[in-house]
Amino acid sequence: MMGDGIQMKKLFASEVQEELDKATFFSAEVFTAEDFAGLPAPIERYFRHLGYVGQRKTSTVKIIYDEVAF
């Protein structure tokens, strides 16, 4: 039973890597002030404060979770 979990984790990691290898991480588009215009004011200010306006938009994101039971 324990081996099945290890195999599943390896399969998952392999499939994730395949998708990442095919991915384009940044698009040619950049964030504009209009991208944030419809958001609540505190969120809009937050994104502007972080300097997102003028930055390239990302196409993918990789999130790593610690201590996840497979």
mmCIF file with all atom_site columns, C-alpha atoms in Angstrom:
data_model
loop_
_atom_site.group_PDB
_atom_site.id
_atom_site.type_symbol
_atom_site.label_atom_id
_atom_site.label_alt_id
_atom_site.label_comp_id
_atom_site.label_asym_id
_atom_site.label_entity_id
_atom_site.label_seq_id
_atom_site.pdbx_PDB_ins_code
_atom_site.Cartn_x
_atom_site.Cartn_y
_atom_site.Cartn_z
_atom_site.occupancy
_atom_site.B_iso_or_equiv
_atom_site.pdbx_formal_charge
_atom_site.auth_seq_id
_atom_site.auth_comp_id
_atom_site.auth_asym_id
_atom_site.auth_atom_id
_atom_site.pdbx_PDB_model_num
ATOM 1  C CA . MET A 1 1  ? 0.000   0.000  0.000   1.00 0.00 ? 1  MET A CA 1
ATOM 2  C CA . MET A 1 2  ? 2.834   2.413  0.860   1.00 0.00 ? 2  MET A CA 1
ATOM 3  C CA . GLY A 1 3  ? 4.420   1.804  -2.559  1.00 0.00 ? 3  GLY A CA 1
ATOM 4  C CA . ASP A 1 4  ? 1.260   2.979  -4.322  1.00 0.00 ? 4  ASP A CA 1
ATOM 5  C CA . GLY A 1 5  ? 1.571   6.402  -2.694  1.00 0.00 ? 5  GLY A CA 1
ATOM 6  C CA . ILE A 1 6  ? 5.197   6.715  -3.739  1.00 0.00 ? 6  ILE A CA 1
ATOM 7  C CA . GLN A 1 7  ? 4.334   5.722  -7.317  1.00 0.00 ? 7  GLN A CA 1
ATOM 8  C CA . MET A 1 8  ? 1.470   8.222  -7.391  1.00 0.00 ? 8  MET A CA 1
ATOM 9  C CA . LYS A 1 9  ? 3.773   10.983 -6.150  1.00 0.00 ? 9  LYS A CA 1
ATOM 10 C CA . LYS A 1 10 ? 6.360   10.127 -8.831  1.00 0.00 ? 10 LYS A CA 1
ATOM 11 C CA . LEU A 1 11 ? 3.677   10.085 -11.528 1.00 0.00 ? 11 LEU A CA 1
ATOM 12 C CA . PHE A 1 12 ? 2.328   13.433 -10.350 1.00 0.00 ? 12 PHE A CA 1
ATOM 13 C CA . ALA A 1 13 ? 5.802   14.995 -10.281 1.00 0.00 ? 13 ALA A CA 1
ATOM 14 C CA . SER A 1 14 ? 6.545   13.638 -13.755 1.00 0.00 ? 14 SER A CA 1
ATOM 15 C CA . GLU A 1 15 ? 3.309   15.003 -15.207 1.00 0.00 ? 15 GLU A CA 1
ATOM 16 C CA . VAL A 1 16 ? 3.848   18.393 -13.583 1.00 0.00 ? 16 VAL A CA 1
ATOM 17 C CA . GLN A 1 17 ? 7.364   18.583 -15.022 1.00 0.00 ? 17 GLN A CA 1
ATOM 18 C CA . GLU A 1 18 ? 6.075   17.670 -18.499 1.00 0.00 ? 18 GLU A CA 1
ATOM 19 C CA . GLU A 1 19 ? 3.570   20.524 -18.358 1.00 0.00 ? 19 GLU A CA 1
ATOM 20 C CA . LEU A 1 20 ? 6.161   22.986 -17.046 1.00 0.00 ? 20 LEU A CA 1
ATOM 21 C CA . ASP A 1 21 ? 8.540   22.003 -19.846 1.00 0.00 ? 21 ASP A CA 1
ATOM 22 C CA . LYS A 1 22 ? 5.840   22.920 -22.394 1.00 0.00 ? 22 LYS A CA 1
ATOM 23 C CA . ALA A 1 23 ? 4.871   26.165 -20.690 1.00 0.00 ? 23 ALA A CA 1
ATOM 24 C CA . THR A 1 24 ? 5.793   29.726 -21.501 1.00 0.00 ? 24 THR A CA 1
ATOM 25 C CA . PHE A 1 25 ? 6.278   31.438 -18.162 1.00 0.00 ? 25 PHE A CA 1
ATOM 26 C CA . PHE A 1 26 ? 5.779   35.018 -19.291 1.00 0.00 ? 26 PHE A CA 1
ATOM 27 C CA . SER A 1 27 ? 3.495   36.391 -21.957 1.00 0.00 ? 27 SER A CA 1
ATOM 28 C CA . ALA A 1 28 ? 4.291   39.386 -24.146 1.00 0.00 ? 28 ALA A CA 1
ATOM 29 C CA . GLU A 1 29 ? 1.502   41.312 -22.400 1.00 0.00 ? 29 GLU A CA 1
ATOM 30 C CA . VAL A 1 30 ? 2.146   43.631 -19.478 1.00 0.00 ? 30 VAL A CA 1
ATOM 31 C CA . PHE A 1 31 ? -0.158  44.639 -16.640 1.00 0.00 ? 31 PHE A CA 1
ATOM 32 C CA . THR A 1 32 ? -1.871  47.981 -17.080 1.00 0.00 ? 32 THR A CA 1
ATOM 33 C CA . ALA A 1 33 ? -3.784  50.130 -14.599 1.00 0.00 ? 33 ALA A CA 1
ATOM 34 C CA . GLU A 1 34 ? -6.970  49.038 -16.384 1.00 0.00 ? 34 GLU A CA 1
ATOM 35 C CA . ASP A 1 35 ? -6.290  45.407 -15.400 1.00 0.00 ? 35 ASP A CA 1
ATOM 36 C CA . PHE A 1 36 ? -6.861  46.366 -11.769 1.00 0.00 ? 36 PHE A CA 1
ATOM 37 C CA . ALA A 1 37 ? -9.566  49.017 -12.275 1.00 0.00 ? 37 ALA A CA 1
ATOM 38 C CA . GLY A 1 38 ? -12.511 46.758 -11.375 1.00 0.00 ? 38 GLY A CA 1
ATOM 39 C CA . LEU A 1 39 ? -10.987 45.444 -8.155  1.00 0.00 ? 39 LEU A CA 1
ATOM 40 C CA . PRO A 1 40 ? -11.842 46.743 -4.689  1.00 0.00 ? 40 PRO A CA 1
ATOM 41 C CA . ALA A 1 41 ? -9.799  49.873 -3.941  1.00 0.00 ? 41 ALA A CA 1
ATOM 42 C CA . PRO A 1 42 ? -7.506  48.274 -1.301  1.00 0.00 ? 42 PRO A CA 1
ATOM 43 C CA . ILE A 1 43 ? -6.608  45.426 -3.681  1.00 0.00 ? 43 ILE A CA 1
ATOM 44 C CA . GLU A 1 44 ? -6.007  47.834 -6.557  1.00 0.00 ? 44 GLU A CA 1
ATOM 45 C CA . ARG A 1 45 ? -3.700  49.953 -4.372  1.00 0.00 ? 45 ARG A CA 1
ATOM 46 C CA . TYR A 1 46 ? -1.893  46.820 -3.196  1.00 0.00 ? 46 TYR A CA 1
ATOM 47 C CA . PHE A 1 47 ? -1.105  45.666 -6.744  1.00 0.00 ? 47 PHE A CA 1
ATOM 48 C CA . ARG A 1 48 ? -0.005  49.149 -7.765  1.00 0.00 ? 48 ARG A CA 1
ATOM 49 C CA . HIS A 1 49 ? 2.159   49.433 -4.628  1.00 0.00 ? 49 HIS A CA 1
ATOM 50 C CA . LEU A 1 50 ? 3.836   46.114 -5.481  1.00 0.00 ? 50 LEU A CA 1
ATOM 51 C CA . GLY A 1 51 ? 4.753   47.522 -8.883  1.00 0.00 ? 51 GLY A CA 1
ATOM 52 C CA . TYR A 1 52 ? 2.697   45.216 -11.082 1.00 0.00 ? 52 TYR A CA 1
ATOM 53 C CA . VAL A 1 53 ? 1.776   47.945 -13.581 1.00 0.00 ? 53 VAL A CA 1
ATOM 54 C CA . GLY A 1 54 ? 4.220   47.581 -16.475 1.00 0.00 ? 54 GLY A CA 1
ATOM 55 C CA . GLN A 1 55 ? 5.369   44.083 -15.452 1.00 0.00 ? 55 GLN A CA 1
ATOM 56 C CA . ARG A 1 56 ? 4.940   41.146 -17.815 1.00 0.00 ? 56 ARG A CA 1
ATOM 57 C CA . LYS A 1 57 ? 1.997   38.869 -17.117 1.00 0.00 ? 57 LYS A CA 1
ATOM 58 C CA . THR A 1 58 ? 2.810   35.331 -16.065 1.00 0.00 ? 58 THR A CA 1
ATOM 59 C CA . SER A 1 59 ? 1.299   32.330 -17.800 1.00 0.00 ? 59 SER A CA 1
ATOM 60 C CA . THR A 1 60 ? 2.004   29.723 -15.144 1.00 0.00 ? 60 THR A CA 1
ATOM 61 C CA . VAL A 1 61 ? 2.637   29.444 -11.457 1.00 0.00 ? 61 VAL A CA 1
ATOM 62 C CA . LYS A 1 62 ? 4.187   26.664 -9.429  1.00 0.00 ? 62 LYS A CA 1
ATOM 63 C CA . ILE A 1 63 ? 2.973   26.256 -5.864  1.00 0.00 ? 63 ILE A CA 1
ATOM 64 C CA . ILE A 1 64 ? 4.887   24.027 -3.468  1.00 0.00 ? 64 ILE A CA 1
ATOM 65 C CA . TYR A 1 65 ? 2.994   22.582 -0.526  1.00 0.00 ? 65 TYR A CA 1
ATOM 66 C CA . ASP A 1 66 ? 4.903   21.204 2.442   1.00 0.00 ? 66 ASP A CA 1
ATOM 67 C CA . GLU A 1 67 ? 3.865   18.064 4.269   1.00 0.00 ? 67 GLU A CA 1
ATOM 68 C CA . VAL A 1 68 ? 1.095   16.995 1.891   1.00 0.00 ? 68 VAL A CA 1
ATOM 69 C CA . ALA A 1 69 ? -0.105  13.416 2.257   1.00 0.00 ? 69 ALA A CA 1
ATOM 70 C CA . PHE A 1 70 ? -0.451  11.708 -1.110  1.00 0.00 ? 70 PHE A CA 1
#
